[in-house]
Tab-separated table of C-alpha atoms and ligand atoms in Angstrom:
chain	number	residue	atom	x	y	z
A	1	UNK	CA	13.171	-78.334	-42.849
A	2	UNK	CA	14.174	-78.577	-39.204
A	3	UNK	CA	17.412	-77.071	-37.804
A	4	UNK	CA	18.951	-80.572	-37.110
A	5	UNK	CA	18.674	-81.437	-40.777
A	6	UNK	CA	19.755	-77.871	-42.113
A	7	UNK	CA	22.926	-78.128	-40.177
A	8	UNK	CA	23.868	-81.468	-42.325
A	9	UNK	CA	22.781	-80.321	-45.629
A	10	UNK	CA	21.930	-76.738	-46.076
A	11	UNK	CA	23.944	-74.867	-48.760
A	12	UNK	CA	25.879	-77.898	-49.714
A	13	UNK	CA	25.744	-79.514	-53.111
A	14	UNK	CA	27.661	-82.449	-54.153
A	15	UNK	CA	30.935	-81.494	-55.835
A	16	UNK	CA	30.015	-81.098	-59.569
A	17	UNK	CA	33.327	-82.304	-60.895
A	18	UNK	CA	33.944	-85.409	-58.735
A	19	UNK	CA	30.824	-86.372	-56.834
A	20	UNK	CA	32.659	-85.814	-53.502
A	21	UNK	CA	30.054	-85.692	-50.773
A	22	UNK	CA	32.065	-83.143	-48.794
A	23	UNK	CA	32.955	-79.614	-50.064
A	24	UNK	CA	36.397	-79.740	-51.215
A	25	UNK	CA	39.073	-77.381	-49.962
A	26	UNK	CA	39.471	-75.116	-53.203
A	27	UNK	CA	43.066	-74.153	-52.188
A	28	UNK	CA	43.415	-71.675	-55.201
A	29	UNK	CA	43.794	-68.008	-55.613
A	30	UNK	CA	42.633	-67.687	-59.176
A	31	UNK	CA	40.639	-69.596	-61.923
A	32	UNK	CA	41.429	-70.148	-65.599
A	33	UNK	CA	39.154	-68.389	-67.960
A	34	UNK	CA	38.254	-69.590	-71.522
A	35	UNK	CA	37.895	-66.132	-72.838
A	36	UNK	CA	38.068	-62.844	-70.925
A	37	UNK	CA	34.831	-62.843	-68.806
A	38	UNK	CA	34.115	-66.280	-69.899
A	39	UNK	CA	34.432	-68.335	-66.597
A	40	UNK	CA	32.742	-70.899	-64.391
A	41	UNK	CA	31.464	-68.253	-61.906
A	42	UNK	CA	34.975	-67.674	-60.208
A	43	UNK	CA	37.790	-65.394	-61.011
A	44	UNK	CA	39.698	-64.568	-58.010
A	45	UNK	CA	39.325	-65.918	-54.452
A	46	UNK	CA	39.183	-62.477	-52.687
A	47	UNK	CA	35.850	-62.014	-54.541
A	48	UNK	CA	34.575	-65.679	-54.374
A	49	UNK	CA	36.014	-69.133	-53.663
A	50	UNK	CA	33.798	-72.297	-53.799
A	51	UNK	CA	34.564	-73.605	-50.382
A	52	UNK	CA	33.812	-70.184	-48.827
A	53	UNK	CA	30.532	-69.890	-50.968
A	54	UNK	CA	29.358	-73.344	-49.465
A	55	UNK	CA	29.924	-71.962	-46.244
A	56	UNK	CA	28.292	-68.693	-46.834
A	57	UNK	CA	25.103	-70.460	-48.193
A	58	UNK	CA	24.984	-72.784	-45.293
A	59	UNK	CA	25.321	-69.956	-42.655
A	60	UNK	CA	22.555	-67.881	-44.566
A	61	UNK	CA	20.057	-70.916	-44.509
A	62	UNK	CA	20.787	-71.418	-40.745
A	63	UNK	CA	19.740	-67.878	-40.096
A	64	UNK	CA	16.848	-68.018	-42.492
A	65	UNK	CA	18.477	-65.426	-44.563
A	66	UNK	CA	18.845	-65.048	-48.208
A	67	UNK	CA	22.490	-63.687	-48.464
A	68	UNK	CA	25.517	-64.699	-46.263
A	69	UNK	CA	29.061	-63.229	-46.400
A	70	UNK	CA	32.085	-64.717	-44.446
A	71	UNK	CA	34.919	-62.726	-43.088
A	72	UNK	CA	38.431	-63.407	-41.761
A	73	UNK	CA	37.088	-62.630	-38.203
A	74	UNK	CA	33.963	-61.402	-36.360
A	75	UNK	CA	35.608	-58.022	-36.153
A	76	UNK	CA	36.192	-58.061	-39.796
A	77	UNK	CA	32.399	-58.549	-40.228
A	78	UNK	CA	31.757	-55.689	-37.816
A	79	UNK	CA	34.027	-53.413	-39.690
A	80	UNK	CA	32.376	-54.178	-42.944
A	81	UNK	CA	28.986	-52.882	-41.234
A	82	UNK	CA	30.507	-49.683	-40.147
A	83	UNK	CA	31.787	-48.970	-43.656
A	84	UNK	CA	28.069	-48.726	-44.814
A	85	UNK	CA	28.005	-45.436	-42.785
A	86	UNK	CA	28.953	-41.822	-43.658
A	87	UNK	CA	30.607	-39.109	-41.645
A	88	UNK	CA	28.207	-37.641	-38.925
A	89	UNK	CA	26.058	-40.631	-38.882
A	90	UNK	CA	25.217	-41.823	-35.403
A	91	UNK	CA	25.133	-45.295	-33.903
A	92	UNK	CA	23.261	-46.436	-30.898
A	93	UNK	CA	24.297	-49.555	-29.057
A	94	UNK	CA	23.789	-51.422	-25.755
A	95	UNK	CA	26.004	-50.513	-22.846
A	96	UNK	CA	27.105	-54.202	-22.340
A	97	UNK	CA	28.805	-55.307	-25.551
A	98	UNK	CA	31.709	-57.374	-26.538
A	99	UNK	CA	35.004	-55.661	-25.590
A	100	UNK	CA	36.412	-55.934	-29.087
A	101	UNK	CA	33.421	-54.215	-30.625
A	102	UNK	CA	33.588	-51.367	-28.111
A	103	UNK	CA	37.468	-50.896	-28.854
A	104	UNK	CA	36.908	-50.749	-32.631
A	105	UNK	CA	34.138	-48.110	-32.110
A	106	UNK	CA	35.802	-46.074	-29.485
A	107	UNK	CA	39.440	-46.237	-30.713
A	108	UNK	CA	39.338	-46.716	-34.346
A	109	UNK	CA	35.955	-45.421	-35.778
A	110	UNK	CA	35.865	-42.423	-33.382
A	111	UNK	CA	38.450	-40.855	-35.865
A	112	UNK	CA	35.954	-41.084	-38.713
A	113	UNK	CA	33.541	-38.640	-37.407
A	114	UNK	CA	30.849	-41.204	-36.259
A	115	UNK	CA	29.067	-40.664	-33.101
A	116	UNK	CA	28.638	-43.874	-30.820
A	117	UNK	CA	26.056	-43.657	-28.066
A	118	UNK	CA	25.846	-46.224	-25.393
A	119	UNK	CA	22.528	-46.772	-23.669
A	120	UNK	CA	20.574	-49.509	-21.757
A	121	UNK	CA	18.608	-51.152	-24.351
A	122	UNK	CA	17.393	-53.972	-21.953
A	123	UNK	CA	14.441	-51.564	-21.642
A	124	UNK	CA	13.663	-50.867	-25.300
A	125	UNK	CA	11.784	-47.768	-24.467
A	126	UNK	CA	15.118	-46.106	-23.730
A	127	UNK	CA	15.764	-45.951	-27.371
A	128	UNK	CA	13.115	-43.179	-27.945
A	129	UNK	CA	15.083	-40.458	-26.111
A	130	UNK	CA	18.276	-41.359	-28.053
A	131	UNK	CA	16.911	-41.373	-31.553
A	132	UNK	CA	18.102	-38.485	-33.857
A	133	UNK	CA	17.905	-37.838	-37.605
A	134	UNK	CA	21.531	-38.819	-37.450
A	135	UNK	CA	20.874	-42.253	-36.183
A	136	UNK	CA	21.630	-44.817	-38.991
A	137	UNK	CA	22.607	-47.973	-37.000
A	138	UNK	CA	21.434	-49.830	-33.963
A	139	UNK	CA	23.755	-52.365	-32.615
A	140	UNK	CA	22.258	-54.975	-30.534
A	141	UNK	CA	24.157	-57.838	-28.923
A	142	UNK	CA	21.739	-60.356	-27.200
A	143	UNK	CA	22.572	-62.216	-25.034
A	144	UNK	CA	25.351	-59.669	-24.355
A	145	UNK	CA	28.939	-60.031	-22.995
A	146	UNK	CA	29.673	-60.659	-20.281
A	147	UNK	CA	26.390	-59.895	-18.358
A	148	UNK	CA	23.980	-61.876	-20.504
A	149	UNK	CA	21.654	-59.036	-20.904
A	150	UNK	CA	18.681	-59.616	-23.215
A	151	UNK	CA	17.219	-57.196	-25.592
A	152	UNK	CA	13.879	-57.377	-27.252
A	153	UNK	CA	14.904	-57.519	-31.009
A	154	UNK	CA	11.431	-57.345	-32.192
A	155	UNK	CA	10.425	-54.320	-30.062
A	156	UNK	CA	13.514	-52.429	-31.093
A	157	UNK	CA	12.870	-53.156	-34.661
A	158	UNK	CA	9.172	-51.927	-34.333
A	159	UNK	CA	10.327	-48.621	-32.730
A	160	UNK	CA	12.306	-47.756	-35.771
A	161	UNK	CA	10.011	-49.269	-38.338
A	162	UNK	CA	9.060	-45.807	-39.481
A	163	UNK	CA	12.758	-44.932	-40.205
A	164	UNK	CA	13.803	-46.776	-43.421
A	165	UNK	CA	17.269	-45.153	-43.021
A	166	UNK	CA	18.086	-47.065	-39.848
A	167	UNK	CA	19.756	-50.521	-40.005
A	168	UNK	CA	19.240	-52.874	-36.926
A	169	UNK	CA	22.178	-55.083	-36.488
A	170	UNK	CA	22.168	-57.990	-33.991
A	171	UNK	CA	25.379	-59.708	-32.933
A	172	UNK	CA	23.994	-63.275	-32.494
A	173	UNK	CA	27.352	-64.742	-31.488
A	174	UNK	CA	26.045	-65.976	-27.919
A	175	UNK	CA	22.790	-67.589	-28.850
A	176	UNK	CA	24.102	-69.105	-32.361
A	177	UNK	CA	21.448	-69.826	-35.144
A	178	UNK	CA	20.518	-72.818	-33.214
A	179	UNK	CA	18.787	-70.679	-30.498
A	180	UNK	CA	17.812	-67.523	-32.019
A	181	UNK	CA	17.111	-66.051	-35.597
A	182	UNK	CA	17.239	-62.319	-35.350
A	183	UNK	CA	16.073	-61.731	-39.131
A	184	UNK	CA	12.777	-63.435	-38.362
A	185	UNK	CA	12.386	-60.844	-35.538
A	186	UNK	CA	13.008	-57.945	-38.062
A	187	UNK	CA	16.785	-57.347	-37.727
A	188	UNK	CA	18.303	-56.094	-41.054
A	189	UNK	CA	21.753	-57.787	-40.426
A	190	UNK	CA	22.951	-60.642	-38.331
A	191	UNK	CA	26.463	-60.830	-37.292
A	192	UNK	CA	28.435	-63.895	-36.081
A	193	UNK	CA	31.829	-64.589	-34.816
A	194	UNK	CA	32.051	-67.964	-36.377
A	195	UNK	CA	35.078	-68.588	-34.203
A	196	UNK	CA	32.597	-69.365	-31.335
A	197	UNK	CA	29.563	-71.567	-31.485
A	198	UNK	CA	29.301	-72.067	-35.295
A	199	UNK	CA	32.808	-73.356	-35.862
A	200	UNK	CA	32.582	-74.658	-32.298
A	201	UNK	CA	35.978	-76.190	-31.773
A	202	UNK	CA	38.331	-73.399	-30.893
A	203	UNK	CA	40.483	-73.918	-33.973
A	204	UNK	CA	39.785	-71.036	-36.171
A	205	UNK	CA	39.005	-67.251	-36.325
A	206	UNK	CA	36.092	-66.108	-38.605
A	207	UNK	CA	33.035	-63.921	-38.968
A	208	UNK	CA	29.833	-63.794	-40.880
A	209	UNK	CA	27.002	-61.510	-41.965
A	210	UNK	CA	23.683	-62.526	-43.011
A	211	UNK	CA	20.792	-60.354	-44.509
A	212	UNK	CA	17.629	-60.568	-46.523
A	213	UNK	CA	17.871	-57.086	-47.976
A	214	UNK	CA	19.387	-57.260	-51.475
A	215	UNK	CA	20.666	-53.685	-51.441
A	216	UNK	CA	22.448	-54.047	-47.896
A	217	UNK	CA	23.854	-57.271	-49.372
A	218	UNK	CA	25.290	-55.681	-52.546
A	219	UNK	CA	26.958	-52.814	-50.506
A	220	UNK	CA	28.405	-55.339	-48.114
A	221	UNK	CA	29.674	-57.541	-51.026
A	222	UNK	CA	31.415	-54.619	-52.693
A	223	UNK	CA	33.034	-53.496	-49.259
A	224	UNK	CA	34.307	-57.115	-48.681
A	225	UNK	CA	35.646	-57.678	-52.110
A	226	UNK	CA	37.258	-54.301	-52.030
A	227	UNK	CA	38.586	-54.249	-48.456
A	228	UNK	CA	39.394	-57.953	-48.502
A	229	UNK	CA	38.815	-59.257	-44.945
A	230	UNK	CA	37.855	-62.686	-46.281
A	231	UNK	CA	38.713	-66.190	-44.828
A	232	UNK	CA	40.709	-68.826	-46.598
A	233	UNK	CA	39.393	-72.245	-47.904
A	234	UNK	CA	40.844	-74.286	-45.093
A	235	UNK	CA	39.130	-72.329	-42.550
A	236	UNK	CA	36.087	-72.289	-44.446
A	237	UNK	CA	36.142	-76.188	-44.646
A	238	UNK	CA	36.720	-76.504	-40.788
A	239	UNK	CA	33.654	-74.122	-40.181
A	240	UNK	CA	31.459	-76.312	-42.407
A	241	UNK	CA	32.603	-79.354	-40.614
A	242	UNK	CA	31.930	-77.829	-37.292
A	243	UNK	CA	28.516	-76.471	-38.266
A	244	UNK	CA	27.417	-80.320	-38.936
A	245	UNK	CA	27.226	-80.843	-35.160
A	246	UNK	CA	25.930	-77.341	-34.118
A	247	UNK	CA	22.315	-78.721	-33.253
A	248	UNK	CA	23.865	-81.530	-31.149
A	249	UNK	CA	26.426	-79.338	-29.482
A	250	UNK	CA	24.108	-76.647	-28.445
A	251	UNK	CA	21.576	-78.983	-26.986
A	252	UNK	CA	24.373	-80.343	-24.519
A	253	UNK	CA	25.739	-76.797	-23.837
A	254	UNK	CA	22.342	-75.704	-22.748
A	255	UNK	CA	21.830	-78.975	-20.730
A	256	UNK	CA	25.166	-78.629	-18.955
A	257	UNK	CA	24.658	-74.944	-18.268
A	258	UNK	CA	21.164	-75.502	-16.735
A	259	UNK	CA	22.770	-78.027	-14.444
A	260	UNK	CA	25.489	-75.854	-13.464
A	261	UNK	CA	22.965	-73.100	-12.713
A	262	UNK	CA	21.193	-75.215	-10.196
A	263	UNK	CA	24.510	-76.262	-8.617
A	264	UNK	CA	25.708	-72.500	-8.274
A	265	UNK	CA	22.050	-71.628	-7.069
A	266	UNK	CA	22.664	-73.595	-3.930
A	267	UNK	CA	26.019	-72.457	-3.123
A	268	UNK	CA	26.355	-69.914	-0.212
A	269	UNK	CA	29.247	-67.975	-1.508
A	270	UNK	CA	27.534	-66.964	-4.843
A	271	UNK	CA	25.847	-63.831	-5.148
A	272	UNK	CA	24.291	-63.120	-8.578
A	273	UNK	CA	24.184	-65.522	-11.422
A	274	UNK	CA	23.715	-64.139	-14.915
A	275	UNK	CA	22.049	-66.568	-17.193
A	276	UNK	CA	18.828	-65.884	-19.221
A	277	UNK	CA	17.278	-69.193	-18.139
A	278	UNK	CA	16.864	-68.134	-14.739
A	279	UNK	CA	13.207	-66.994	-13.749
A	280	UNK	CA	14.929	-64.189	-11.727
A	281	UNK	CA	16.711	-62.911	-14.746
A	282	UNK	CA	15.600	-59.229	-15.613
A	283	UNK	CA	14.412	-60.263	-19.291
A	284	UNK	CA	13.743	-64.025	-18.702
A	285	UNK	CA	10.432	-63.535	-20.391
A	286	UNK	CA	11.865	-61.853	-23.480
A	287	UNK	CA	14.564	-64.578	-23.627
A	288	UNK	CA	11.736	-67.172	-23.737
A	289	UNK	CA	9.950	-65.378	-26.206
A	290	UNK	CA	12.905	-64.816	-28.628
A	291	UNK	CA	15.313	-67.846	-27.792
A	292	UNK	CA	14.605	-71.567	-28.085
A	293	UNK	CA	16.980	-72.412	-25.123
A	294	UNK	CA	19.282	-70.308	-22.905
A	295	UNK	CA	22.680	-71.122	-23.990
A	296	UNK	CA	25.900	-72.208	-22.645
A	297	UNK	CA	27.221	-68.785	-21.454
A	298	UNK	CA	26.896	-67.848	-17.725
A	299	UNK	CA	28.512	-65.306	-15.269
A	300	UNK	CA	28.417	-65.211	-11.646
A	301	UNK	CA	29.808	-62.966	-8.634
A	302	UNK	CA	30.813	-63.749	-5.124
A	303	UNK	CA	29.109	-62.549	-2.014
A	304	UNK	CA	32.318	-61.040	-0.725
A	305	UNK	CA	33.024	-59.590	-4.167
A	306	UNK	CA	36.700	-60.483	-3.769
A	307	UNK	CA	38.930	-59.974	-6.630
A	308	UNK	CA	41.668	-62.406	-5.195
A	309	UNK	CA	38.973	-65.138	-4.464
A	310	UNK	CA	37.752	-64.902	-7.981
A	311	UNK	CA	41.378	-65.047	-9.297
A	312	UNK	CA	41.985	-68.219	-6.904
A	313	UNK	CA	38.912	-69.916	-8.508
A	314	UNK	CA	39.775	-69.348	-12.099
A	315	UNK	CA	43.359	-70.434	-11.392
A	316	UNK	CA	42.320	-73.750	-9.806
A	317	UNK	CA	39.718	-75.347	-12.241
A	318	UNK	CA	41.268	-78.009	-14.491
A	319	UNK	CA	38.504	-78.783	-17.027
A	320	UNK	CA	37.365	-75.172	-17.263
A	321	UNK	CA	40.388	-73.900	-19.011
A	322	UNK	CA	41.441	-70.117	-18.085
A	323	UNK	CA	41.209	-68.628	-21.535
A	324	UNK	CA	39.408	-65.922	-23.525
A	325	UNK	CA	36.916	-66.864	-26.075
A	326	UNK	CA	33.912	-69.136	-25.977
A	327	UNK	CA	31.453	-71.413	-27.608
A	328	UNK	CA	33.973	-74.320	-28.130
A	329	UNK	CA	33.311	-77.986	-27.075
A	330	UNK	CA	35.647	-77.546	-23.985
A	331	UNK	CA	34.698	-75.491	-20.918
A	332	UNK	CA	36.453	-72.102	-20.404
A	333	UNK	CA	36.451	-69.717	-17.344
A	334	UNK	CA	37.714	-66.178	-17.334
A	335	UNK	CA	37.454	-63.161	-14.990
A	336	UNK	CA	36.728	-59.747	-16.865
A	337	UNK	CA	38.301	-57.635	-14.158
A	338	UNK	CA	41.695	-59.133	-14.595
A	339	UNK	CA	41.614	-60.272	-18.285
A	340	UNK	CA	39.216	-58.864	-20.910
A	341	UNK	CA	38.310	-55.747	-19.094
A	342	UNK	CA	41.595	-55.274	-17.023
A	343	UNK	CA	42.227	-51.839	-19.021
A	344	UNK	CA	38.940	-50.129	-17.756
A	345	UNK	CA	39.540	-48.317	-14.447
A	346	UNK	CA	37.701	-49.864	-11.387
A	347	UNK	CA	35.187	-47.133	-10.975
A	348	UNK	CA	34.381	-47.431	-14.707
A	349	UNK	CA	33.999	-51.205	-14.382
A	350	UNK	CA	31.726	-50.842	-11.391
A	351	UNK	CA	29.392	-48.517	-13.327
A	352	UNK	CA	28.794	-51.217	-15.845
A	353	UNK	CA	28.203	-53.905	-13.145
A	354	UNK	CA	31.546	-55.510	-13.921
A	355	UNK	CA	32.202	-56.479	-10.331
A	356	UNK	CA	35.624	-57.430	-9.063
A	357	UNK	CA	34.569	-61.246	-8.417
A	358	UNK	CA	32.596	-61.466	-11.871
A	359	UNK	CA	33.553	-64.722	-13.326
A	360	UNK	CA	32.409	-65.694	-16.691
A	361	UNK	CA	31.933	-69.447	-17.890
A	362	UNK	CA	31.560	-70.859	-21.325
A	363	UNK	CA	30.047	-74.247	-20.502
A	364	UNK	CA	31.393	-76.993	-22.734
A	365	UNK	CA	29.744	-80.258	-23.666
A	366	UNK	CA	32.060	-82.467	-21.188
A	367	UNK	CA	29.944	-84.723	-18.663
A	368	UNK	CA	28.219	-82.322	-16.434
A	369	UNK	CA	29.039	-84.179	-13.244
A	370	UNK	CA	32.891	-83.853	-14.079
A	371	UNK	CA	32.250	-80.078	-14.720
A	372	UNK	CA	30.532	-79.445	-11.470
A	373	UNK	CA	33.162	-81.474	-9.556
A	374	UNK	CA	35.676	-79.262	-11.279
A	375	UNK	CA	34.016	-76.119	-9.952
A	376	UNK	CA	33.438	-77.524	-6.574
A	377	UNK	CA	37.116	-78.292	-5.914
A	378	UNK	CA	38.198	-74.808	-7.228
A	379	UNK	CA	35.605	-73.215	-4.872
A	380	UNK	CA	36.912	-75.301	-1.794
A	381	UNK	CA	40.235	-73.553	-2.395
A	382	UNK	CA	38.845	-70.410	-1.003
A	383	UNK	CA	36.767	-71.955	1.719
A	384	UNK	CA	39.845	-73.850	2.934
A	385	UNK	CA	41.949	-70.615	2.714
A	386	UNK	CA	39.225	-68.708	4.752
B	401	PLP	C1	34.427	-62.957	-30.175
B	401	PLP	C2	33.140	-61.970	-30.615
B	401	PLP	C3	33.387	-61.186	-31.437
B	401	PLP	C4	34.556	-60.963	-32.411
B	401	PLP	O1	34.758	-62.072	-33.109
B	401	PLP	P1	36.275	-62.481	-33.631
B	401	PLP	O2	36.124	-63.531	-34.446
B	401	PLP	O3	37.028	-62.669	-32.323
B	401	PLP	O4	36.902	-61.346	-34.324
B	401	PLP	C5	32.124	-60.294	-31.512
B	401	PLP	N1	31.215	-60.447	-30.953
B	401	PLP	C6	31.052	-61.277	-29.962
B	401	PLP	C7	29.864	-61.265	-29.005
B	401	PLP	C8	32.024	-62.088	-29.610
B	401	PLP	O5	31.983	-63.062	-28.664
């Protein structure tokens, strides 16, 4: 079945009690049992809820996975993965990762005797020197935030194929299952911030994990029902509704991003453009190999690398709303140096290529001419000023 059909039908059955075509919002905490243990598959909604189960089945199918579990946030999902580990285990991740993931690793889990090592995985060979007997987890985000770095998922998995004790996790939030399916490339667990492209309408917070490995699934299921970071039925319903248009939305996100890439490429004041669809992108070839298209996330810098000019631009767009987050139907713009990464000292930011003028956009599904006009008039504010 093709992806465009899966998003409409996968994981969803007609409601058995009424025939309702849409999965109802089972707004209930508990379920009546005939006798102790004699129930209809549901006992208590922390463990299982029918609206959530439909969503979990749907997301699993979209990622070509057997098992899906949903969480109250993307970070709740990430937290569950780390709880698979034991003290003294080591984790290797790419240097460029989502700030919230870095914060959880460095400020929360550093107290649990876990060793986090950040290396440049855009060249997979760098993994060799960092692997130790303690390594139990490899954490990949591709495309990464905010520099859209691309990591070769298949190559990384092949390099640790001989180590059955190592779990490869791919945060697939930026690509969404419409563009990339890491389980097919050998990943053991796929993570999504459902908040972003999957739900797609900037109206909820949710996470998901998908795996084909029954033993990993059983461990994650135990962690989840025990620790309890589960989403409610209303949010599960909204995510199910959002997913139906994922295929259509992503096509438009990609199409608009390609047009904005062309527009930016012809502007004098722009220095670097980070978007995996560019032939000059360091790992464009890998992106072409493992993604079906290049997505709606893009970052760029200004030739004068002026912090102030970047702030002027992001403060003067009107369709591109100045906000954190991404993956919704509306376009967003942000400036890592003054927003998401403001707490990192300037020197440290520069080491990670997060320059003063780096601007990140989440290209929405509005009309592309309007989006380009919006950027044009914001850029004009600095030309005029200069
Ligand atoms: C947003 C995001 C997360 C965290 O998800 P929440 O739903 O905000 O908890 C994790 N990874 C990436 C790449 C993200 O963009």
